[in-house]
Amino acid sequence: MSTTLTGAPVSPGRAAGVVVTMPAPVPEPPLATVAETDVDAAVERVRAATAAVQESLLALAAGATGTAADVLSVTAAMAADPTLASDAERRVRAGSRTAERAVWEAADALAAQLETLGPPLSERARDVRDVRDRVVAELTGVRPPGVPAPGHPFVLVADDLAPADTATLDPAVVVGIVTSGGGPTSHTAILARTLGIPAVVAVQGAADIVEGETVVLDGGAGTVLRDPSDDEVRAARDAVRVERVFDGHGRTSDGHRVELLANVADPEAAQAAVAANAEGVGLFRTEFCFLGRDTEPSVAEQVAAYRGVLAAFGGKKVVVRTLDAGADKPLPFVTADDEPNPALGVRGLRTAVRHPEVLDRQLQAIAEAAAAESADVSVMAPMVATVPETVAFVDACERLGLSRAGVMVEVPAAALRSRSIFARATFGSIGTNDLTQYAMAADRMLGDLAPLSTSWQPAVLELVRATCDGAAAHGRPVGVCGEAAADAVLAPVLVGLGVRSLSMTPRALADVAAVLARVSFVRCRELAHLALEQPTADAARTAVRGALAEVLEELSL
């Protein structure tokens, strides 16, 4: 008898396959000590092992692109974190711990501290434990953490996946992902969408799925079918995702224009966006040239880095986001390391209060890169919450000739005061990941909170509508650049709420375009109203999927 498990749908598509579960974690080293004469050697082993792990992660990052490269770079930086290494060395010297035991205890202490700080910094606890396991494996000579390689395609089932593991998945081998943890905007969800792997997270009962059984999963509906019939397996395998091609012109069935743009993090990701016929870039993350450094990159370095992306989009729109440092992306030259709650601390545009020179130099670099290329460049600031912040940022941009200066709406305060904010900001872009977690007070990494951590929440949709209404009063356009933009079912709802552009992983462009092309603008507004009427996120998603049933069936979504 088949059993259906449900979870959060995070990456569309159907898949069937034999289950392979993640191997047991690296075992905890025994509580042991070293002789006083061996302390220096143990400290040196800690340093060598952390350096080796950092080098291996950087090598993986060098072979990756876009979001995967960014995630691997951040994990590599975590391996080199002096907080972790120095605490491990202290435990060796003060407590005569063995190298592997000292690393284990230091990492657990750091992870526990991060978990008390709330999202997004609490999400880094998973990274710390991943680094811990890799370093301990290096020290003890056991197999390091990683995805199994059974020699055949499979559905991967896990409690959750470390970002470094998800970033290296091969879609030709891992045909589906099922996790009991995580949420709709977790690293696993974001990377699965980027890779095009069907995935369902926060699945109740996933821990009971055993190695070797066959399951069928539907990443669009959020279901996992255990003990499926032969016909159900065959149907899932036959439902190969159609490789649709986006023609480069987003629009509804009655011709209402919706710009379909790409999120990019580096020049290689920009090339992938060009190949997918993106109309431009709705979110250019500039952190790639800042991460992993102890000092700020020079203006010349930044200009060269930005031109690599702008050159790929000659004559097209590119929205550059200024440095989004802080919280889970600490940078020693702009952020403090002793904030009691970094998630609600100095991050994004707020770092410019103490370090205005860093923002000024970045804006100078953006202006120089824009002047050297033919892309249609706009600039926006992250984590804007007030009108004075908006005014200060727009003024700083205008002084350097950057006339199109906008804001990211990630804080509910900005959505609620959007009419005043857009009196100065020339456009807005809604970051639905942060907006959702701040509105719902929900850690996006916790599977127990997955029902809250979704942009389908009616309260979040109300904030999107409020933002669009406030911008419309001044004739300003609003887009969405969070993960919600990649949800082909949610896309017409966002358009119906007043959103005029959607920016996403390039892989999602064709599906989003296909759905919009089959729905009129009037129908989009009806779907938005339908979603807002629902009492819960699940009810909103179910109601809209039901209303779009014929379209979704036609497109196999």
mmCIF file of C-alpha atoms in Angstrom, residues 113-118 121 336-346:
data_model
loop_
_atom_site.group_PDB
_atom_site.id
_atom_site.type_symbol
_atom_site.label_atom_id
_atom_site.label_comp_id
_atom_site.label_asym_id
_atom_site.label_seq_id
_atom_site.Cartn_x
_atom_site.Cartn_y
_atom_site.Cartn_z
ATOM 1 C CA GLN A 113 26.480 30.170 20.094
ATOM 2 C CA LEU A 114 25.313 30.802 16.532
ATOM 3 C CA GLU A 115 22.070 28.916 17.148
ATOM 4 C CA THR A 116 21.144 31.317 19.938
ATOM 5 C CA LEU A 117 21.405 34.331 17.627
ATOM 6 C CA GLY A 118 18.491 33.552 15.343
ATOM 7 C CA LEU A 121 23.303 33.742 11.502
ATOM 8 C CA ALA A 336 31.998 43.752 14.325
ATOM 9 C CA ASP A 337 32.512 40.238 15.666
ATOM 10 C CA ASP A 338 30.868 40.809 19.045
ATOM 11 C CA GLU A 339 27.274 41.724 18.188
ATOM 12 C CA PRO A 340 24.830 39.965 20.535
ATOM 13 C CA ASN A 341 22.286 39.460 17.722
ATOM 14 C CA PRO A 342 23.861 39.992 14.277
ATOM 15 C CA ALA A 343 20.672 39.008 12.446
ATOM 16 C CA LEU A 344 19.144 42.222 13.788
ATOM 17 C CA GLY A 345 22.417 44.105 13.823
ATOM 18 C CA VAL A 346 24.660 46.113 11.547
#
